[in-house]
Short mmCIF file of C-alpha atoms and ligand atoms in Angstrom, two decimals:
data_model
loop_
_atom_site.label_atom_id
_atom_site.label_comp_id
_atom_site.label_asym_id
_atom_site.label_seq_id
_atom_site.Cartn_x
_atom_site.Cartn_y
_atom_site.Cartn_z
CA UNK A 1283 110.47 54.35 102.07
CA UNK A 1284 108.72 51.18 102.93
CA UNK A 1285 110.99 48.27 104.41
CA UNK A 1286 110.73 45.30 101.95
CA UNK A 1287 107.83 43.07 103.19
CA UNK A 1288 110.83 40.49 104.07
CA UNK A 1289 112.43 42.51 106.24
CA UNK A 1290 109.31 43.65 107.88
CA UNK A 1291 108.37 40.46 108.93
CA UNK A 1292 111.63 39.96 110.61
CA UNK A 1293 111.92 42.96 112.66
CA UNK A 1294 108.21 41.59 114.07
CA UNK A 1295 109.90 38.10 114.60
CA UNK A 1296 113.23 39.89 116.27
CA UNK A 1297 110.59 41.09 118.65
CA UNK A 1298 109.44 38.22 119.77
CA UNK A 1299 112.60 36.62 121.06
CA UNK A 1300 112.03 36.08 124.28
CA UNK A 1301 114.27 37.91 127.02
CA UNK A 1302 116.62 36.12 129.23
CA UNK A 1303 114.83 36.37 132.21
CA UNK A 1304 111.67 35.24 130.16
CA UNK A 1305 113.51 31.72 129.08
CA UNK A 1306 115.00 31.53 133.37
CA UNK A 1307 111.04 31.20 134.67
CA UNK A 1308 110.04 28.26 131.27
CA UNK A 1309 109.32 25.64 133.22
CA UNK A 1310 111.72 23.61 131.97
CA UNK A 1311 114.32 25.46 133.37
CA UNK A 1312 114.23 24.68 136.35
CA UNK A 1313 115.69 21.68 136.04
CA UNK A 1314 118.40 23.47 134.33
CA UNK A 1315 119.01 25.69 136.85
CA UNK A 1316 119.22 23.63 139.70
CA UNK A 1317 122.10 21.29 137.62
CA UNK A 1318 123.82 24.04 135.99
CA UNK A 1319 123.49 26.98 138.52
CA UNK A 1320 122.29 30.48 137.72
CA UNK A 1321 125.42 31.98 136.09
CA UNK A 1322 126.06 29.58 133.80
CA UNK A 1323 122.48 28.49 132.58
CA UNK A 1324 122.40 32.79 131.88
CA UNK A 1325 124.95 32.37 129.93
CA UNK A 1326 123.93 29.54 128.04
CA UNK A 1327 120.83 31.63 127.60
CA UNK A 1328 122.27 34.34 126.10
CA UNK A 1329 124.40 32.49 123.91
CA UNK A 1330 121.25 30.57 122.37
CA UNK A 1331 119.27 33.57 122.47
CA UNK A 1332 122.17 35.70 119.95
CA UNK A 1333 122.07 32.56 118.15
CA UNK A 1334 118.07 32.54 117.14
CA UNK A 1335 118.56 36.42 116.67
CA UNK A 1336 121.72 35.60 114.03
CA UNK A 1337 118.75 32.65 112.33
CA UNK A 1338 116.12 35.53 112.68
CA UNK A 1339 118.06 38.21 110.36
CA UNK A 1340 119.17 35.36 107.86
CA UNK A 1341 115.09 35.17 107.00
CA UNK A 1342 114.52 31.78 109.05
CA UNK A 1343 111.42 31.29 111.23
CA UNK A 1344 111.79 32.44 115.21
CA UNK A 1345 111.96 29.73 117.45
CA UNK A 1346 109.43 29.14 119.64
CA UNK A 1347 110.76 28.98 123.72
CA UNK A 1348 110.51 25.34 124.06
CA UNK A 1349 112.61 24.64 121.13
CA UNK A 1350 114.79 27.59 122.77
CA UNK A 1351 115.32 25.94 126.23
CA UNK A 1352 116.23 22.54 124.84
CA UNK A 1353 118.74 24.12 122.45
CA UNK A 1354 120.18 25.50 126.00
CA UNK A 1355 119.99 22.08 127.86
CA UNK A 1356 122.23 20.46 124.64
CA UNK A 1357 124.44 23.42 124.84
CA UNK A 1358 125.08 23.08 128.91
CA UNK A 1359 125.36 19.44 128.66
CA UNK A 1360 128.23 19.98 125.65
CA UNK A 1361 130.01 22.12 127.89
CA UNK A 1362 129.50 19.99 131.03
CA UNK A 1363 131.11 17.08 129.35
CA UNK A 1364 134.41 16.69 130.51
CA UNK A 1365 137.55 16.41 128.22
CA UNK A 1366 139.82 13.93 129.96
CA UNK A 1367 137.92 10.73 129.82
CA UNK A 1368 138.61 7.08 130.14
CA UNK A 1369 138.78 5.47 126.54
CA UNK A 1370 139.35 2.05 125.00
CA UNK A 1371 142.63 0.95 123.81
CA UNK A 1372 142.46 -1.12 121.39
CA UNK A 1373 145.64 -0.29 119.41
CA UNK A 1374 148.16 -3.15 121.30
CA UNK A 1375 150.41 -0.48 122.09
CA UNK A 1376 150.83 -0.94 125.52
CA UNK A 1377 152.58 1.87 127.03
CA UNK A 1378 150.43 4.73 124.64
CA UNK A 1379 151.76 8.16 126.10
CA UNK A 1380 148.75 9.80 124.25
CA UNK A 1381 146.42 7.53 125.84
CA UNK A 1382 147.79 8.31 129.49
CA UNK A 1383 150.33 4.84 129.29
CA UNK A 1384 149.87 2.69 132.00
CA UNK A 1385 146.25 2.16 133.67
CA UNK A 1386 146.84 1.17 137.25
CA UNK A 1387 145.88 -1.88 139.83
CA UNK A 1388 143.20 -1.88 141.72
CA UNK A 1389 145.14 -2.20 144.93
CA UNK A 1390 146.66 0.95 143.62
CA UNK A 1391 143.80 2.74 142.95
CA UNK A 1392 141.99 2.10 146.32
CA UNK A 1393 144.95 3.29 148.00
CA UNK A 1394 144.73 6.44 146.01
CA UNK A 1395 141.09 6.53 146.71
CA UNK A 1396 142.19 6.05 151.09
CA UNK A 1397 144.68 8.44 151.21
CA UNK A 1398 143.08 11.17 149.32
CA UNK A 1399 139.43 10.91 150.49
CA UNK A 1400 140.96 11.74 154.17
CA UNK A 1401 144.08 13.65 156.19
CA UNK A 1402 146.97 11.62 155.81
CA UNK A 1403 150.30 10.67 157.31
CA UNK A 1404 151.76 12.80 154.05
CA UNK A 1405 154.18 14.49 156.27
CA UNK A 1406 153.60 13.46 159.79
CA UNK A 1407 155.64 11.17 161.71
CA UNK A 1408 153.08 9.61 164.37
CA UNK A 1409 155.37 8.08 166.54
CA UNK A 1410 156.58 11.17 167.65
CA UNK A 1411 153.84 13.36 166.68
CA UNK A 1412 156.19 16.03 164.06
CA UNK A 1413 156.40 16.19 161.27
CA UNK A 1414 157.81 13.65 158.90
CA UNK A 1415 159.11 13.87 155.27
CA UNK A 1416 157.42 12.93 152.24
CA UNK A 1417 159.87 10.90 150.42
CA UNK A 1418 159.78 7.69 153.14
CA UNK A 1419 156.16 6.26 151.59
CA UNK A 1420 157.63 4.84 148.28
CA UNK A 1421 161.27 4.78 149.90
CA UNK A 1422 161.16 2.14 152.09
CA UNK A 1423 159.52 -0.38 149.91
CA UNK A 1424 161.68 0.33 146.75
CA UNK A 1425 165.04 0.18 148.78
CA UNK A 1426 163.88 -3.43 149.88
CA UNK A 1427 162.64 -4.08 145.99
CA UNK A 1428 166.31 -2.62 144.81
CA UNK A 1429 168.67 -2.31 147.19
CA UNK A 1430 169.02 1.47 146.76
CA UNK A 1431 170.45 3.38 149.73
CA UNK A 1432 168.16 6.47 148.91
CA UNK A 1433 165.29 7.73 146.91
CA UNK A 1434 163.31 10.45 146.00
CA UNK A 1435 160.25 10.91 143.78
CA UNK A 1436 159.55 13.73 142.17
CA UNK A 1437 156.40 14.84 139.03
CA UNK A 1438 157.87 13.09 136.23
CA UNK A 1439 161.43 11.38 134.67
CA UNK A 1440 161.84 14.48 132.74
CA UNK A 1441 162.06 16.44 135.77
CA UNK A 1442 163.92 13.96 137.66
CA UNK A 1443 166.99 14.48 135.33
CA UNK A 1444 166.46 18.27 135.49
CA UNK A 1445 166.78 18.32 139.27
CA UNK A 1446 169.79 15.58 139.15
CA UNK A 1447 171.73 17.95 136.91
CA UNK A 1448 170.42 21.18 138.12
CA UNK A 1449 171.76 19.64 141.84
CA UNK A 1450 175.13 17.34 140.99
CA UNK A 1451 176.16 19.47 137.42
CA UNK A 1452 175.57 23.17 137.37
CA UNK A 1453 178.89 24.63 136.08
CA UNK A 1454 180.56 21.52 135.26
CA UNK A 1455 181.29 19.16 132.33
CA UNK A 1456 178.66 16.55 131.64
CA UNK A 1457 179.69 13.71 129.19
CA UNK A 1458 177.51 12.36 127.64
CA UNK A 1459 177.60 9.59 124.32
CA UNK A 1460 176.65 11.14 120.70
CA UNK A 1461 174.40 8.06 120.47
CA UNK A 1462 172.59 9.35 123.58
CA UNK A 1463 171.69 12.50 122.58
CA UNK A 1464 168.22 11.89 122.58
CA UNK A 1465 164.85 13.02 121.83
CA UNK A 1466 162.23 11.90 123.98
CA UNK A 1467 159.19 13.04 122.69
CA UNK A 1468 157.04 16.20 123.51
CA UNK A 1469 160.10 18.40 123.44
CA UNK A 1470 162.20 16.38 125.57
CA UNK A 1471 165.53 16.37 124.40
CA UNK A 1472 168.70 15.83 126.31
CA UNK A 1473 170.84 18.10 125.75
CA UNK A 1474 168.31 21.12 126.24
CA UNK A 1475 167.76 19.79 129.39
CA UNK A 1476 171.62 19.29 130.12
CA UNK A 1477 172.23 23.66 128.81
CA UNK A 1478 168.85 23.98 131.12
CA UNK A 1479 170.04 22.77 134.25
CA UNK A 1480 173.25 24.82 133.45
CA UNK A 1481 175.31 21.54 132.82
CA UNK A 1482 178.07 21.85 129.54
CA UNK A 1483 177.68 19.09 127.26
CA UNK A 1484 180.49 17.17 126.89
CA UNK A 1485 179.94 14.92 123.73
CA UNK A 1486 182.00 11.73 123.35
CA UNK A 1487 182.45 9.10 120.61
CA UNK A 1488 180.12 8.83 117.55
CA UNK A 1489 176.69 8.37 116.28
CA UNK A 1490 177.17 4.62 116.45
CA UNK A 1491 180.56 4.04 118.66
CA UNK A 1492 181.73 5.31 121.84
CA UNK A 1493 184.53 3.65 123.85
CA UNK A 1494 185.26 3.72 127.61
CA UNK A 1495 188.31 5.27 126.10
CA UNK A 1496 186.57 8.22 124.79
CA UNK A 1497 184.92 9.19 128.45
CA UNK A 1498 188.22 8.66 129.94
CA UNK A 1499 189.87 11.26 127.09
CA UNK A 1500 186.93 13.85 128.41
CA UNK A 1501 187.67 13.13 132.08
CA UNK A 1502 191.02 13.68 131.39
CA UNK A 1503 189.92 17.42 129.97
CA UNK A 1504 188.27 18.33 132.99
CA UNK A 1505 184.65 16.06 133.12
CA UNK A 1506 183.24 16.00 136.48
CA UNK A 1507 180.00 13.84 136.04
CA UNK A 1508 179.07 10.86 133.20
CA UNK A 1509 175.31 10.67 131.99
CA UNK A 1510 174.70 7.62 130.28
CA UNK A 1511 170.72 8.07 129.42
CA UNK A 1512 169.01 5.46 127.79
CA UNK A 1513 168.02 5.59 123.73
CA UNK A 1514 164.71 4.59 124.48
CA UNK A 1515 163.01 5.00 121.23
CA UNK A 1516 165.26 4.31 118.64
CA UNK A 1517 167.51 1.81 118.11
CA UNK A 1518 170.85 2.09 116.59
CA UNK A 1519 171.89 -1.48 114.74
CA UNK A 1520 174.96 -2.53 112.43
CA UNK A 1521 178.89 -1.74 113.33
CA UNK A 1522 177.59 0.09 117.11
CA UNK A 1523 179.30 -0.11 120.38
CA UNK A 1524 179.11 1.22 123.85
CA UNK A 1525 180.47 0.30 126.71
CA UNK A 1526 178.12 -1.25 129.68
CA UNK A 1527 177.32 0.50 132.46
CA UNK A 1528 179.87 -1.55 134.86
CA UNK A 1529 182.77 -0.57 132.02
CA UNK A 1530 181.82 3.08 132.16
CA UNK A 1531 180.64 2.72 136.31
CA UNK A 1532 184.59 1.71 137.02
CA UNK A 1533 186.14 3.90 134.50
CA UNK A 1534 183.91 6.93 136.17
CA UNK A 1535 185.00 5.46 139.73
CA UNK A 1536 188.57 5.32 139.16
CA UNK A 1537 188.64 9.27 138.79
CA UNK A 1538 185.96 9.48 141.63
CA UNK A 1539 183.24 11.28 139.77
CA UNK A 1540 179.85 9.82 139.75
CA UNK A 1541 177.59 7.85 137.37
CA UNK A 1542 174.26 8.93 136.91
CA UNK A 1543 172.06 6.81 134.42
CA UNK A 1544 168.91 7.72 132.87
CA UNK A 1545 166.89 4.53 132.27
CA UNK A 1546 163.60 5.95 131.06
CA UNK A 1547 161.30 2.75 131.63
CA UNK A 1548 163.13 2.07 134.21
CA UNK A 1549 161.33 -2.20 134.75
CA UNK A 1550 162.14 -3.72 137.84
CA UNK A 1551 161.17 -7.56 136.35
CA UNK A 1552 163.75 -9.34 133.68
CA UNK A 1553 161.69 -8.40 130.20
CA UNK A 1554 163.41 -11.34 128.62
CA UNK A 1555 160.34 -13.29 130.33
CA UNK A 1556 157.99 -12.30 128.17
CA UNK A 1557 159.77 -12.75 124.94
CA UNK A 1558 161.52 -9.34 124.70
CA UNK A 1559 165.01 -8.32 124.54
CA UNK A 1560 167.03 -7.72 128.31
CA UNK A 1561 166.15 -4.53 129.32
CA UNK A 1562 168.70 -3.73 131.91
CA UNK A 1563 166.77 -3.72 135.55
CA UNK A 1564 167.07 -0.62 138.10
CA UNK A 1565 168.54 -3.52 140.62
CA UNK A 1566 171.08 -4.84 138.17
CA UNK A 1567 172.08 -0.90 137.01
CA UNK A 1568 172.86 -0.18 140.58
CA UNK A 1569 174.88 -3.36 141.00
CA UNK A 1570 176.62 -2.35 137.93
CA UNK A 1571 177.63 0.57 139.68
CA UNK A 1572 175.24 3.32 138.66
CA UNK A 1573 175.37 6.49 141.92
CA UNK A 1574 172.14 7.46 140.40
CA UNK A 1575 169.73 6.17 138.64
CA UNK A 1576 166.21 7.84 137.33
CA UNK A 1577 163.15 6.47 135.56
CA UNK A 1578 159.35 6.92 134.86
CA UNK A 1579 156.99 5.55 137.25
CA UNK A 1580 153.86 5.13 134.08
CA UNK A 1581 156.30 3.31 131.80
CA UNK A 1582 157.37 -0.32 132.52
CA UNK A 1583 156.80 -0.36 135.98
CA UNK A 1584 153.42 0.18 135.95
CA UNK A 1585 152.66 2.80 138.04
CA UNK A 1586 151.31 6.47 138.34
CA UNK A 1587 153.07 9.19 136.14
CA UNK A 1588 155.93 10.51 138.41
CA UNK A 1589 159.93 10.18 138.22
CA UNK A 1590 161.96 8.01 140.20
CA UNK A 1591 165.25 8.60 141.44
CA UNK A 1592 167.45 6.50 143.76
CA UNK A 1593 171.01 5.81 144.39
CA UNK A 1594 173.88 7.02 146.99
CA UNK A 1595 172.80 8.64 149.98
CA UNK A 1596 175.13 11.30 149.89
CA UNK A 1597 174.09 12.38 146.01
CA UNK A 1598 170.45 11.83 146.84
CA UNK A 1599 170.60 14.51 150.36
CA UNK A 1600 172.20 16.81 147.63
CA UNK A 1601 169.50 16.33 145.10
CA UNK A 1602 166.47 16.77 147.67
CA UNK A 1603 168.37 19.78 149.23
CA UNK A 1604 168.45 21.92 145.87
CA UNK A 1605 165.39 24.51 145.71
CA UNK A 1606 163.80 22.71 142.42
CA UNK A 1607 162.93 19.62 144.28
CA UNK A 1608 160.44 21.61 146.77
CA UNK A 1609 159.29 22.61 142.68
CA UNK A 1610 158.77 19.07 141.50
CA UNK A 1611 158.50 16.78 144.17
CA UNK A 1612 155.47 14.66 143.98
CA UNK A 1613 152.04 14.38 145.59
CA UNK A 1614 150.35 12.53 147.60
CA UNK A 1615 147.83 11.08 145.10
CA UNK A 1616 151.46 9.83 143.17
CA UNK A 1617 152.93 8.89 146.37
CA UNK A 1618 150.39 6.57 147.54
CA UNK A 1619 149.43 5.42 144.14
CA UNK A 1620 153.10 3.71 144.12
CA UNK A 1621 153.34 2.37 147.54
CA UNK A 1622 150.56 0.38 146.42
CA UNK A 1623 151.87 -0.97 143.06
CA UNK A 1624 155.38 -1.29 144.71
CA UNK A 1625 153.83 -4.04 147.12
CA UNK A 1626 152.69 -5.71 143.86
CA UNK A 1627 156.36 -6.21 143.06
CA UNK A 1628 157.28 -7.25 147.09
CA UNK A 1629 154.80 -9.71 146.84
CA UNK A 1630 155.28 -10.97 143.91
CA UNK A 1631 151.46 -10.84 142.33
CA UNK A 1632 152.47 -7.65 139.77
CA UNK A 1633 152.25 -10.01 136.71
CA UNK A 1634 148.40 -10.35 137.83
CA UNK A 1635 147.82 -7.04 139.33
CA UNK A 1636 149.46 -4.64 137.17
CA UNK A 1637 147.88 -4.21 134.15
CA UNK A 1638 150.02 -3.53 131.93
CA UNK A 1639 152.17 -6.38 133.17
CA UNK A 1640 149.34 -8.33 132.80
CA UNK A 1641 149.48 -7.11 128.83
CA UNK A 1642 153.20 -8.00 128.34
CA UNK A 1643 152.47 -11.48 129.39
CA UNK A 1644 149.07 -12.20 127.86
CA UNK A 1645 149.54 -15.70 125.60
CA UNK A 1646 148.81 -15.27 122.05
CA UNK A 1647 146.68 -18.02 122.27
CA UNK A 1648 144.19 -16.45 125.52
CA UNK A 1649 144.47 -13.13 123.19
CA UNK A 1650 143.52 -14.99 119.78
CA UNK A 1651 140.83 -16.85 121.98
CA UNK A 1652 139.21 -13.39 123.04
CA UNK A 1653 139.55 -11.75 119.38
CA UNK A 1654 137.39 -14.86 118.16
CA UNK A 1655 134.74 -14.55 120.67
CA UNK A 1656 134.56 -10.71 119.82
CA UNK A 1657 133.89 -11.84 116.44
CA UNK A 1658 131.46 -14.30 117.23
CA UNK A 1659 129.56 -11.79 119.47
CA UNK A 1660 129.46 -9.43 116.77
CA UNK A 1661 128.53 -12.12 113.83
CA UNK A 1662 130.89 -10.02 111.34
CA UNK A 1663 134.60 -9.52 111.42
CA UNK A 1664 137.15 -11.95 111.08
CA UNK A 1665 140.75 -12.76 113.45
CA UNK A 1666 144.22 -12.74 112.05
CA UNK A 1667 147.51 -12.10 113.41
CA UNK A 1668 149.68 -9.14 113.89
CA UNK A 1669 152.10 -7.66 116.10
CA UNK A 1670 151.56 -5.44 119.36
CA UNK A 1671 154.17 -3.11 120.69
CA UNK A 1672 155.18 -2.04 124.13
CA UNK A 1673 155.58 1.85 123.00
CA UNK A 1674 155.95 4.83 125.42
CA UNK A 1675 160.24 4.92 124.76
CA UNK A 1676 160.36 1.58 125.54
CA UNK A 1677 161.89 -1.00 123.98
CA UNK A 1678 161.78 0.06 120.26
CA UNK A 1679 161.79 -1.99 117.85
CA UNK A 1680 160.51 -4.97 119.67
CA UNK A 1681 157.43 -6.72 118.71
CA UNK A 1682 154.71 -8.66 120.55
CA UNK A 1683 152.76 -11.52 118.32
CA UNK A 1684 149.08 -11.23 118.54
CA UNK A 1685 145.66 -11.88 116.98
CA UNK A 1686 143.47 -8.61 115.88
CA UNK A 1687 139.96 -8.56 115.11
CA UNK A 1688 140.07 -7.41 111.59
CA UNK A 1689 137.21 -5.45 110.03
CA UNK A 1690 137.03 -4.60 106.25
CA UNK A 1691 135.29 -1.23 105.72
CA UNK A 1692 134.32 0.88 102.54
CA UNK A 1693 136.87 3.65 104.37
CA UNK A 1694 138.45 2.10 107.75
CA UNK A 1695 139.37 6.06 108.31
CA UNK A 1696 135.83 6.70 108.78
CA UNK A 1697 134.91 3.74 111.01
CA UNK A 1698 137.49 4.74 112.96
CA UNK A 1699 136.31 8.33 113.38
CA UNK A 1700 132.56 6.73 113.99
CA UNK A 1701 134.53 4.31 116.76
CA UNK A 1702 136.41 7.49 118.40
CA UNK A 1703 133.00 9.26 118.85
CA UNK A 1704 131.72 6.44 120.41
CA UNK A 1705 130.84 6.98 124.37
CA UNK A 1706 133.34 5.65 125.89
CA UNK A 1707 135.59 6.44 122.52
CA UNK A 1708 137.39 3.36 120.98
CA UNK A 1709 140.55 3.66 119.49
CA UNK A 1710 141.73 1.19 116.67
CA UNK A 1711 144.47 0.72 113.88
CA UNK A 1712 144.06 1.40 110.52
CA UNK A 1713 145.65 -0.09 107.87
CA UNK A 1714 144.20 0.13 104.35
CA UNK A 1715 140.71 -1.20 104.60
CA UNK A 1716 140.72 -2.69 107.40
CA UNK A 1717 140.01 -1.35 111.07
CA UNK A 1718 142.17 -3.79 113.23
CA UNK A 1719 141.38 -4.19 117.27
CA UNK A 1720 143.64 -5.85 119.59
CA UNK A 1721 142.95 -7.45 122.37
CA UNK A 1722 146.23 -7.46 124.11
CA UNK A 1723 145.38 -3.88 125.56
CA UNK A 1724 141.48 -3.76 126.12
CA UNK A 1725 140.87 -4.09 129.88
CA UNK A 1726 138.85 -7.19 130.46
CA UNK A 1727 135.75 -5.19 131.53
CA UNK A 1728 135.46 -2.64 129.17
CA UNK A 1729 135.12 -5.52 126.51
CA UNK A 1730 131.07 -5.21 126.84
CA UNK A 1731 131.60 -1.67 125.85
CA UNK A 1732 133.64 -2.46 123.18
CA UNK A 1733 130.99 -5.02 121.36
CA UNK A 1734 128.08 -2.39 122.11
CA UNK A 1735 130.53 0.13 119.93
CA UNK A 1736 131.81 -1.99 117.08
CA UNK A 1737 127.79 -3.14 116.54
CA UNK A 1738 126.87 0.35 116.36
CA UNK A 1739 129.02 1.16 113.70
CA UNK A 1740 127.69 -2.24 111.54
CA UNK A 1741 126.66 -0.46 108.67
CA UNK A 1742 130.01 0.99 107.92
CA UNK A 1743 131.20 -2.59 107.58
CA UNK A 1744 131.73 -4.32 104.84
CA UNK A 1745 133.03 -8.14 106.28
C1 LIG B 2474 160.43 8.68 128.85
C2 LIG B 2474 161.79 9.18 129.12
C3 LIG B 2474 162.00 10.40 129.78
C4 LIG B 2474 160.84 11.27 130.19
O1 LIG B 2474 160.11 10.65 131.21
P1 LIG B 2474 158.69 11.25 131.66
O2 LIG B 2474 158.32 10.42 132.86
O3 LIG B 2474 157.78 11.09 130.51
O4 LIG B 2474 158.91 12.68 132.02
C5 LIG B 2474 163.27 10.79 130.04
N1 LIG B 2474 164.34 10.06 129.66
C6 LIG B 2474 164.19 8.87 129.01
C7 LIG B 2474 165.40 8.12 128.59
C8 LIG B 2474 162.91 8.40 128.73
O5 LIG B 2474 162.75 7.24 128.08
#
């Protein structure tokens, strides 16, 4: 039997897809080829190629090869595009641990830039010529900025507690508050990380109240090591109590175990400054008493991501001698990228170097001012106020007064879907009908990108 005319006339057309090798010498891939390399401009090829032959069979018309190679170019330029890219904040959460928290200096960066685009002094002692250790970059400067008698950095805080209690606790009874036992976020939780490190969780007092009586019961039943870790990103109000960390540091003291203290953010400037409650400092923990202390390096202070422990010699030499430290110690990228923003704090410029200092501190009248000359740029939109918060586990519950630019759309979900796909992606709030920007966390310079976004999105607008 006869193949129905249809058909016929697609078997011709599957014929005349061009071959692979056919498409490699169109002149316009040569272009292609010379970007993209051989390998992977075949394979883009071949994957446009089954495409056309898929279109082919479903009865539509046969490409011709120009149409062909431009379908490849698109295709090697999606996959060329890479997926961790800078973005625009414009949420006023400051410390957004989606959004990579806190964007660094410029000091910091070029230091970064320095030490990585050479050999470097990493682990190399030049005054004698052997080689060095790692850990006295960032020491040096943060024992001066603290008063520490040690430190050691290792990848992140998570892992920072890990090694602590992998090093001081394996074995032995940890106690640990019932109002500390918290979740972090991304699967951090304490007390896995307390069975992990093959610590026993000791818990003391209740949700809401836990006396210095309570740790000394637990030391009492055999306790050799206090965590007090901080709650981060909840907040526990109404009939609470917990005893400070000098309380618990003497009560720990008088049976000679040690203190170690989780801080999380971890800021080394008074946050009362800018209109937020005391968060307690790494300086004034240690005073309190704290042996050691650990925190985030991206959080408050303003750093790169990496976790920061310091404290007593004689704990820290145990800490850096256990086998997961050579596992989670940081690099050199990390290592100079805090030297640098460490200095910031020495010299005392970080309120004007470190970005997201520079956030915490912004006036609501500078940030209203810049929210009404976005509107004026744009000619539509209009500036009220609202609150930004500091996020990233820190400080919860604490607001920061600020002016948005406020834009009503017919659906604010899908201006802010149009905003996200802009290049570089924005991201706003979205309350109701309105798409809301803040100004307290768009970097100064990326404002121009910001205006060239919101106009291009104009007819989604509504006021
Ligand atoms: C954020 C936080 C951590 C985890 O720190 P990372 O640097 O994100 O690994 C651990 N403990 C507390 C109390 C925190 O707030």
């Amino acid at each position: 039997m006869e193949p129905e005319p249809s058909k016929q006339l697609n078997m011709v057309s599957l014929r005349g897809i061009p071959s692979v090798d056919q498409l490699l010498t169109h002149p316009n891939a040569e272009a292609l080829l010379r970007e993209f390399g051989h390998d992977w401009t075949t394979s883009a090829i071949r994957q446009v190629l089954d495409e056309a032959r898929g279109e082919v069979r479903a009865g539509k018309p046969l490409p011709g090869d120009q149409e062909l190679i431009e379908r490849v170019q698109e295709l090697l330029v999606t996959q060329s595009e890479v997926s961790l890219r800078p973005v625009i904040n414009a949420t006023g959460v400051i410390l957004h641990t989606n959004l990579g928290r806190a964007p660094l200096s410029p000091e910091t960066l070029k230091q970064i830039e320095l030490v990585s685009a050479a050999y470097s002094t990493l682990e190399f002692d030049l005054a004698s010529g052997k080689r060095g250790k790692r850990d006295v970059h960032a020491a040096d400067l943060l024992i001066r900025l603290t008063g520490a008698e040690a430190v050691l950095i290792v990848n992140n805080n998570a892992g920072a507690v890990l090694l602590i209690l992998s090093a001081l606790a394996k074995g032995k009874k940890v106690a640990i508050s019932r109002s500390q036992l918290v979740e972090i976020g991304g699967g951090f939780r304490v007390p896995d990380v307390m069975k992990q490190s093959g610590a026993k969780l000791v818990e003391v007092g209740t949700t809401n109240r836990t006396h210095t009586a309570d740790y000394e019961a637990a030391i009492a039943e055999g306790t050799r090591l206090i965590l007090w870790a901080h709650q981060s990103n909840f907040q526990i109000v109404g009939f609470t109590s917990n005893p400070d960390i000098a309380e618990l540091a003497e009560a720990t003291h008088r049976s000679d175990l040690p203190l170690i203290v989780d801080l999380g953010s971890g800021a080394l400037v008074d946050t009362s400054r800018y209109g937020l409650a005391h968060e307690p400092t790494v300086k004034e923990v240690l005073y309190a008493g704290a042996d050691v202390v650990c925190f985030s390096g991206d959080k408050l202070l303003g750093g790169p991501q990496a976790g920061i422990i310091l404290g007593k010699a004689e704990l820290l030499e145990k800490i850096r001698k256990h086998p997961l430290y050579r596992a989670l110690r940081a690099d050199k990228l990390c290592l100079a990228g805090l030297n640098a923003t460490f200095l910031h704090y020495l010299k005392g410029n970080a309120e004007d170097e470190i970005p997201i200092l520079r956030m915490l501190s912004a006036k609501p009248e500078d940030l209203k001012a810049r929210a009404s000359l976005w509107a004026a740029e744009l000619g539509f939109g209009s500036v009220i106020e609202g609150v930004s918060t500091v996020g990233g586990g820190s400080l919860p519950g604490q607001d920061l007064p600020t002016w948005l630019l406020a834009l009503r759309c017919k659906s604010a979900q899908k201006a802010a879907g149009a905003l996200r796909q802009h290049n570089p992606p924005i991201i706003a709030r979205v309350q109701e009908d309105l798409l809301l920007l803040d100004p307290r966390t768009v970097l100064p310079w990326q404002e121009e990108d910001l205006i060239m976004g919101l106009k291009s999105i104009e007819k989604l607008i509504e006021a």
